[in-house]
Tab-separated table of C-alpha atoms and ligand atoms in Angstrom:
chain	number	residue	atom	x	y	z
K	1	UNK	CA	0.000	0.000	0.000
K	2	UNK	CA	1.230	3.533	-0.799
K	3	UNK	CA	1.060	5.757	2.269
K	4	UNK	CA	-0.610	9.074	1.540
K	5	UNK	CA	1.868	11.743	2.669
K	6	UNK	CA	-0.892	14.124	3.692
K	7	UNK	CA	-2.247	11.600	6.205
K	8	UNK	CA	-2.300	12.037	9.993
K	9	UNK	CA	0.622	9.635	10.413
K	10	UNK	CA	2.987	11.617	8.221
K	11	UNK	CA	5.123	12.785	11.152
K	12	UNK	CA	5.070	12.218	14.924
K	13	UNK	CA	3.905	15.554	16.438
K	14	UNK	CA	6.456	17.482	18.507
K	15	UNK	CA	4.266	17.234	21.636
K	16	UNK	CA	5.241	13.542	21.805
K	17	UNK	CA	8.808	12.967	22.961
K	18	UNK	CA	8.685	9.593	24.714
K	19	UNK	CA	10.217	6.230	23.925
K	20	UNK	CA	8.213	4.361	26.558
K	21	UNK	CA	4.634	4.205	27.800
K	22	UNK	CA	4.756	3.249	31.467
K	23	UNK	CA	1.583	4.813	32.856
K	24	UNK	CA	-0.984	7.581	32.477
K	25	UNK	CA	0.095	9.250	35.724
K	26	UNK	CA	3.177	10.635	33.962
K	27	UNK	CA	1.398	11.830	30.793
K	28	UNK	CA	0.016	15.331	30.261
K	29	UNK	CA	-3.533	15.970	29.048
K	30	UNK	CA	-2.020	17.001	25.695
K	31	UNK	CA	-0.157	13.718	25.324
K	32	UNK	CA	-3.237	11.673	26.244
K	33	UNK	CA	-5.352	13.647	23.769
K	34	UNK	CA	-2.732	13.105	21.054
K	35	UNK	CA	-2.875	9.320	21.570
K	36	UNK	CA	-6.698	9.385	21.469
K	37	UNK	CA	-6.758	11.524	18.312
K	38	UNK	CA	-4.205	9.307	16.614
K	39	UNK	CA	-6.126	6.193	17.689
K	40	UNK	CA	-9.220	7.697	16.104
K	41	UNK	CA	-7.399	7.888	12.751
K	42	UNK	CA	-6.232	4.281	13.043
K	43	UNK	CA	-9.743	3.258	14.167
K	44	UNK	CA	-11.088	4.309	10.781
K	45	UNK	CA	-8.610	1.948	9.061
K	46	UNK	CA	-9.743	-1.053	11.128
K	47	UNK	CA	-13.154	-1.118	9.489
K	48	UNK	CA	-11.990	-0.875	5.873
K	49	UNK	CA	-11.007	-3.741	3.550
K	50	UNK	CA	-7.221	-3.313	3.673
K	51	UNK	CA	-6.478	-2.898	7.395
K	52	UNK	CA	-2.675	-2.729	7.042
K	53	UNK	CA	-0.743	0.497	7.087
K	54	UNK	CA	2.997	-0.254	6.907
K	55	UNK	CA	4.326	2.596	9.021
K	56	UNK	CA	6.669	0.431	11.114
K	57	UNK	CA	8.138	-1.795	8.404
K	58	UNK	CA	11.330	-3.471	9.580
K	59	UNK	CA	10.644	-2.969	13.315
K	60	UNK	CA	10.362	-5.933	15.683
K	61	UNK	CA	8.385	-6.066	18.942
K	62	UNK	CA	8.202	-8.777	21.549
K	63	UNK	CA	5.132	-9.593	23.633
K	64	UNK	CA	6.838	-10.371	26.966
K	65	UNK	CA	3.988	-11.644	29.130
K	66	UNK	CA	4.565	-13.017	32.628
K	67	UNK	CA	0.820	-13.041	33.406
K	68	UNK	CA	-2.147	-14.448	31.511
K	69	UNK	CA	-3.905	-12.291	28.950
K	70	UNK	CA	-6.375	-12.593	26.114
K	71	UNK	CA	-7.326	-9.068	25.005
K	72	UNK	CA	-4.097	-7.138	25.623
K	73	UNK	CA	-1.778	-9.722	24.144
K	74	UNK	CA	-3.804	-10.411	21.004
K	75	UNK	CA	-4.565	-6.728	20.557
K	76	UNK	CA	-0.914	-5.644	20.810
K	77	UNK	CA	0.093	-8.464	18.453
K	78	UNK	CA	-2.516	-7.391	15.940
K	79	UNK	CA	-1.612	-3.713	16.262
K	80	UNK	CA	2.073	-4.503	15.573
K	81	UNK	CA	1.156	-6.525	12.471
K	82	UNK	CA	-1.315	-3.935	11.199
K	83	UNK	CA	1.574	-1.431	11.238
K	84	UNK	CA	3.774	-3.772	9.200
K	85	UNK	CA	6.180	-4.719	12.015
K	86	UNK	CA	7.061	-8.202	13.293
K	87	UNK	CA	5.945	-9.519	16.668
K	88	UNK	CA	7.572	-12.286	18.689
K	89	UNK	CA	5.471	-14.043	21.321
K	90	UNK	CA	7.100	-14.887	24.671
K	91	UNK	CA	5.337	-16.881	27.380
K	92	UNK	CA	7.146	-17.013	30.723
K	93	UNK	CA	5.754	-20.460	31.547
K	94	UNK	CA	7.534	-22.104	28.586
K	95	UNK	CA	10.714	-19.993	28.760
K	96	UNK	CA	14.034	-20.306	30.598
K	97	UNK	CA	12.489	-18.276	33.444
K	98	UNK	CA	11.413	-21.752	34.617
K	99	UNK	CA	15.163	-22.617	34.917
K	100	UNK	CA	15.789	-19.610	37.168
K	101	UNK	CA	16.739	-16.890	34.650
K	102	UNK	CA	15.927	-13.406	35.935
K	103	UNK	CA	13.580	-10.959	34.187
K	104	UNK	CA	16.447	-8.592	33.368
K	105	UNK	CA	18.666	-11.344	31.907
K	106	UNK	CA	15.686	-12.595	29.923
K	107	UNK	CA	14.896	-9.105	28.612
K	108	UNK	CA	18.534	-8.288	27.795
K	109	UNK	CA	18.940	-11.541	25.859
K	110	UNK	CA	15.791	-10.829	23.880
K	111	UNK	CA	16.912	-7.250	23.226
K	112	UNK	CA	20.277	-8.576	21.969
K	113	UNK	CA	18.327	-10.126	19.071
K	114	UNK	CA	17.838	-6.509	17.852
K	115	UNK	CA	14.341	-5.941	19.204
K	116	UNK	CA	12.886	-2.419	18.921
K	117	UNK	CA	10.157	-2.690	21.529
K	118	UNK	CA	9.275	-4.804	24.546
K	119	UNK	CA	5.593	-5.003	25.473
K	120	UNK	CA	5.594	-6.288	29.041
K	121	UNK	CA	2.989	-7.596	31.460
K	122	UNK	CA	4.257	-8.575	34.903
K	123	UNK	CA	2.769	-9.139	38.348
K	124	UNK	CA	5.297	-6.752	39.986
K	125	UNK	CA	4.388	-3.047	40.001
K	126	UNK	CA	7.304	-1.149	38.430
K	127	UNK	CA	8.612	-4.046	36.291
K	128	UNK	CA	8.150	-2.056	33.021
K	129	UNK	CA	9.942	0.965	34.545
K	130	UNK	CA	12.801	-1.292	35.647
K	131	UNK	CA	13.127	-2.640	32.105
K	132	UNK	CA	12.926	0.870	30.629
K	133	UNK	CA	15.838	1.909	32.852
K	134	UNK	CA	17.926	-1.081	31.817
K	135	UNK	CA	17.188	-1.614	28.124
K	136	UNK	CA	17.880	0.546	25.086
K	137	UNK	CA	14.663	-0.318	23.270
K	138	UNK	CA	11.145	1.041	23.867
K	139	UNK	CA	9.120	-0.451	26.707
K	140	UNK	CA	5.311	-0.465	26.736
K	141	UNK	CA	3.460	-1.382	29.928
K	142	UNK	CA	0.785	-4.011	29.253
K	143	UNK	CA	-0.157	-4.155	32.965
K	144	UNK	CA	2.136	-4.227	36.008
K	145	UNK	CA	0.509	-5.827	39.052
K	146	UNK	CA	-2.039	-3.461	40.624
K	147	UNK	CA	-0.095	-0.385	39.425
K	148	UNK	CA	-1.153	0.690	35.897
K	149	UNK	CA	-2.563	-0.640	32.637
K	150	UNK	CA	-2.157	2.462	30.479
K	151	UNK	CA	-3.460	1.128	27.162
K	152	UNK	CA	-6.563	-0.212	28.936
K	153	UNK	CA	-7.139	3.213	30.484
K	154	UNK	CA	-6.683	4.833	27.062
K	155	UNK	CA	-9.074	2.487	25.287
K	156	UNK	CA	-11.679	2.971	28.023
K	157	UNK	CA	-11.341	6.749	27.665
K	158	UNK	CA	-11.450	6.571	23.858
K	159	UNK	CA	-14.663	4.522	24.075
K	160	UNK	CA	-16.241	7.103	26.396
K	161	UNK	CA	-15.107	9.992	24.177
K	162	UNK	CA	-16.533	8.315	21.071
K	163	UNK	CA	-19.930	8.076	22.805
K	164	UNK	CA	-20.116	11.501	24.434
K	165	UNK	CA	-17.757	13.566	22.258
K	166	UNK	CA	-15.830	14.835	25.291
K	167	UNK	CA	-14.650	13.854	28.760
K	168	UNK	CA	-15.062	17.336	30.177
K	169	UNK	CA	-17.777	17.403	32.853
K	170	UNK	CA	-18.783	13.737	32.498
K	171	UNK	CA	-19.167	11.656	35.640
K	172	UNK	CA	-17.497	8.249	35.432
K	173	UNK	CA	-18.025	5.674	38.201
K	174	UNK	CA	-15.408	2.974	38.660
K	175	UNK	CA	-17.104	0.149	40.533
K	176	UNK	CA	-15.509	-2.849	42.213
K	177	UNK	CA	-12.046	-3.815	43.338
K	178	UNK	CA	-10.393	-0.393	43.165
K	179	UNK	CA	-7.614	-1.422	45.558
K	180	UNK	CA	-6.135	-4.103	43.294
K	181	UNK	CA	-7.090	-2.711	39.885
K	182	UNK	CA	-4.416	-1.325	37.564
K	183	UNK	CA	-7.245	-0.422	35.196
K	184	UNK	CA	-8.832	1.742	37.904
K	185	UNK	CA	-5.571	3.600	38.496
K	186	UNK	CA	-4.970	4.290	34.797
K	187	UNK	CA	-8.619	5.370	34.409
K	188	UNK	CA	-8.372	7.717	37.371
K	189	UNK	CA	-5.236	9.466	36.099
K	190	UNK	CA	-6.444	9.739	32.510
K	191	UNK	CA	-10.023	10.752	33.277
K	192	UNK	CA	-9.036	13.411	35.819
K	193	UNK	CA	-6.492	14.932	33.428
K	194	UNK	CA	-9.150	15.226	30.720
K	195	UNK	CA	-11.667	16.947	33.016
K	196	UNK	CA	-14.039	14.125	34.001
K	197	UNK	CA	-15.486	13.699	37.484
K	198	UNK	CA	-14.546	10.313	38.894
K	199	UNK	CA	-16.334	8.323	41.608
K	200	UNK	CA	-14.735	5.157	42.964
K	201	UNK	CA	-17.299	2.775	44.426
K	202	UNK	CA	-17.084	-0.594	46.164
K	203	UNK	CA	-16.787	-2.236	49.574
K	204	UNK	CA	-14.776	-0.126	52.050
K	205	UNK	CA	-12.155	-2.900	52.122
K	206	UNK	CA	-11.514	-2.336	48.403
K	207	UNK	CA	-11.920	1.453	48.109
K	208	UNK	CA	-9.357	3.788	49.627
K	209	UNK	CA	-10.253	7.368	50.526
K	210	UNK	CA	-6.750	8.581	49.523
K	211	UNK	CA	-7.960	9.275	45.965
K	212	UNK	CA	-9.795	12.272	47.440
K	213	UNK	CA	-6.419	14.053	47.379
K	214	UNK	CA	-6.654	14.370	43.589
K	215	UNK	CA	-10.360	15.202	43.582
K	216	UNK	CA	-11.826	11.723	43.214
K	217	UNK	CA	-15.075	11.073	45.091
K	218	UNK	CA	-15.583	7.784	46.888
K	219	UNK	CA	-18.792	5.957	47.762
K	220	UNK	CA	-19.474	2.599	49.393
K	221	UNK	CA	-23.025	2.230	48.047
K	222	UNK	CA	-23.646	1.667	44.339
K	223	UNK	CA	-27.364	2.389	44.757
K	224	UNK	CA	-26.559	5.954	45.856
K	225	UNK	CA	-24.781	6.874	42.607
K	226	UNK	CA	-26.930	5.080	40.008
K	227	UNK	CA	-28.588	8.278	38.756
K	228	UNK	CA	-25.409	10.380	38.905
K	229	UNK	CA	-22.963	8.649	36.572
K	230	UNK	CA	-22.820	8.950	32.791
K	231	UNK	CA	-20.534	5.925	32.632
K	232	UNK	CA	-20.101	2.856	34.835
K	233	UNK	CA	-16.816	1.015	34.425
K	234	UNK	CA	-17.420	-2.352	36.108
K	235	UNK	CA	-14.243	-3.939	37.428
K	236	UNK	CA	-13.565	-7.569	38.153
K	237	UNK	CA	-12.702	-8.672	41.698
K	238	UNK	CA	-8.993	-9.508	41.466
K	239	UNK	CA	-8.940	-12.550	43.741
K	240	UNK	CA	-5.464	-13.435	42.465
K	241	UNK	CA	-4.036	-10.268	44.084
K	242	UNK	CA	-5.802	-10.614	47.464
K	243	UNK	CA	-4.431	-12.311	50.555
K	244	UNK	CA	-7.645	-12.111	52.602
K	245	UNK	CA	-11.265	-12.169	51.436
K	246	UNK	CA	-12.465	-8.544	51.423
K	247	UNK	CA	-16.201	-9.362	51.700
K	248	UNK	CA	-18.267	-12.253	53.119
K	249	UNK	CA	-19.300	-13.919	49.856
K	250	UNK	CA	-19.473	-13.429	46.088
K	251	UNK	CA	-23.277	-13.609	46.328
K	252	UNK	CA	-23.287	-10.702	48.781
K	253	UNK	CA	-20.915	-8.714	46.572
K	254	UNK	CA	-23.136	-9.308	43.530
K	255	UNK	CA	-26.186	-8.258	45.570
K	256	UNK	CA	-24.617	-4.952	46.652
K	257	UNK	CA	-22.372	-4.040	43.704
K	258	UNK	CA	-23.444	-6.080	40.677
K	259	UNK	CA	-24.945	-4.082	37.798
K	260	UNK	CA	-28.236	-5.749	36.896
K	261	UNK	CA	-31.480	-4.936	35.082
K	262	UNK	CA	-33.142	-3.430	38.151
K	263	UNK	CA	-30.239	-1.070	38.765
K	264	UNK	CA	-30.042	-0.146	35.074
K	265	UNK	CA	-33.604	1.173	35.272
K	266	UNK	CA	-32.417	3.747	37.820
K	267	UNK	CA	-29.476	5.018	35.742
K	268	UNK	CA	-29.421	7.918	33.258
K	269	UNK	CA	-31.206	7.302	29.976
K	270	UNK	CA	-28.016	7.339	27.861
K	271	UNK	CA	-25.759	5.660	30.426
K	272	UNK	CA	-22.703	3.833	29.050
K	273	UNK	CA	-21.593	0.504	30.509
K	274	UNK	CA	-17.980	-0.518	30.031
K	275	UNK	CA	-15.787	-3.221	31.557
K	276	UNK	CA	-12.127	-4.023	30.940
K	277	UNK	CA	-12.690	-7.769	30.827
K	278	UNK	CA	-12.496	-10.542	31.543
K	279	UNK	CA	-16.027	-10.138	32.940
K	280	UNK	CA	-17.510	-12.474	35.518
K	281	UNK	CA	-21.153	-12.754	34.495
K	282	UNK	CA	-23.423	-12.748	37.521
K	283	UNK	CA	-20.842	-11.080	39.771
K	284	UNK	CA	-20.013	-7.464	38.755
K	285	UNK	CA	-22.404	-7.558	35.790
K	286	UNK	CA	-25.387	-9.667	34.738
K	287	UNK	CA	-25.625	-11.074	31.186
K	288	UNK	CA	-28.586	-8.806	30.344
K	289	UNK	CA	-26.428	-5.743	31.111
K	290	UNK	CA	-23.235	-7.091	29.508
K	291	UNK	CA	-25.081	-7.924	26.289
K	292	UNK	CA	-27.597	-5.081	26.528
K	293	UNK	CA	-28.004	-1.912	24.460
K	294	UNK	CA	-25.953	0.288	26.806
K	295	UNK	CA	-22.929	-2.012	26.819
K	296	UNK	CA	-19.811	-0.999	24.872
K	297	UNK	CA	-17.707	-3.916	26.097
K	298	UNK	CA	-16.842	-5.369	22.687
K	299	UNK	CA	-16.469	-1.888	21.204
K	300	UNK	CA	-13.750	-1.326	23.820
K	301	UNK	CA	-11.865	-4.303	22.427
K	302	UNK	CA	-11.991	-2.893	18.879
K	303	UNK	CA	-10.847	0.500	20.163
K	304	UNK	CA	-7.987	-1.245	21.975
K	305	UNK	CA	-6.326	-2.245	18.700
K	306	UNK	CA	-6.483	1.374	17.478
K	307	UNK	CA	-5.097	2.709	20.775
K	308	UNK	CA	-2.202	0.251	20.673
K	309	UNK	CA	-1.456	1.126	17.049
K	310	UNK	CA	-1.306	4.783	18.121
K	311	UNK	CA	1.017	4.052	21.042
K	312	UNK	CA	3.307	1.864	18.913
K	313	UNK	CA	3.466	4.472	16.157
K	314	UNK	CA	4.190	7.346	18.555
K	315	UNK	CA	6.933	5.495	20.418
K	316	UNK	CA	8.584	3.760	17.447
K	317	UNK	CA	8.070	5.846	14.319
K	318	UNK	CA	10.505	8.674	14.969
D	401	CP	N1	-8.453	-6.153	29.980
D	401	CP	C1	-7.383	-6.967	29.936
D	401	CP	O1	-6.269	-6.565	30.254
D	401	CP	O2	-7.673	-8.221	29.518
D	401	CP	P1	-6.588	-9.394	29.397
D	401	CP	O3	-6.120	-9.706	30.799
D	401	CP	O4	-7.318	-10.530	28.758
D	401	CP	O5	-5.458	-8.878	28.560
């Protein structure tokens, strides 16, 4: 395909000067908006016949995943290929990590094969930053423990912006396991920077009041905020990151915090329901809500490919 030189991907804008994407906390509103705008251009390509745009020909990325993933891994892999680059898949469970090799030795050996970008998911908060400080190639955070999941935050925000046209003045409720959710943290940073009001809601054992310091509201009762939010982002309970059970039973959690048909009837008329996935049907969301007319859950997944294409292009094209 011949790339049209007047297109939006002609040159990386000067506002972007980063090699890595480690989190949304460190990005400015301008940088976040640039990624969203660029993702919007790539989004239009995803629905046409020829979905490839070879802007990163000759580059090689590695999907370095130390935790399970469906959406993020496939989406990054697809985004790399759509841009004409090569992607190498690495699964920790079948690698020499099992023989005791450290993450840094693993990463340095992979980089020595002339890799341009490492896309890393790891259970330790800060693992992507550690790699960024020790490698010469670009590092993209695909989720580091409960710390951040920047591309998930970006695709959530892009999905909201596509529905409402702006983030300014919208009220977005993040419901569920705020304490262990990297998605919640990336949402909070990104949404606040773009002018949205954010409410974090869940059991008191999973919702800290410290977010008040940056203007985030907290609430322990979903029923009290049903008619206030324009968007509900329904988060999974991250049992794998918890050492004690934060509530008596899953049934009780679903009763108090699950989004169901009855609760939907008390929300705003044009309310948007999103969820990062994987969803647990019958816990944080019932099937009628997940598959209902207000749900943008699968749309989020489509937007995720565009967001990751934008991030790859911005960090690797210059
Ligand atoms: N939302 C998300 O990160 O999903 P995966 O764990 O399947 O990548």
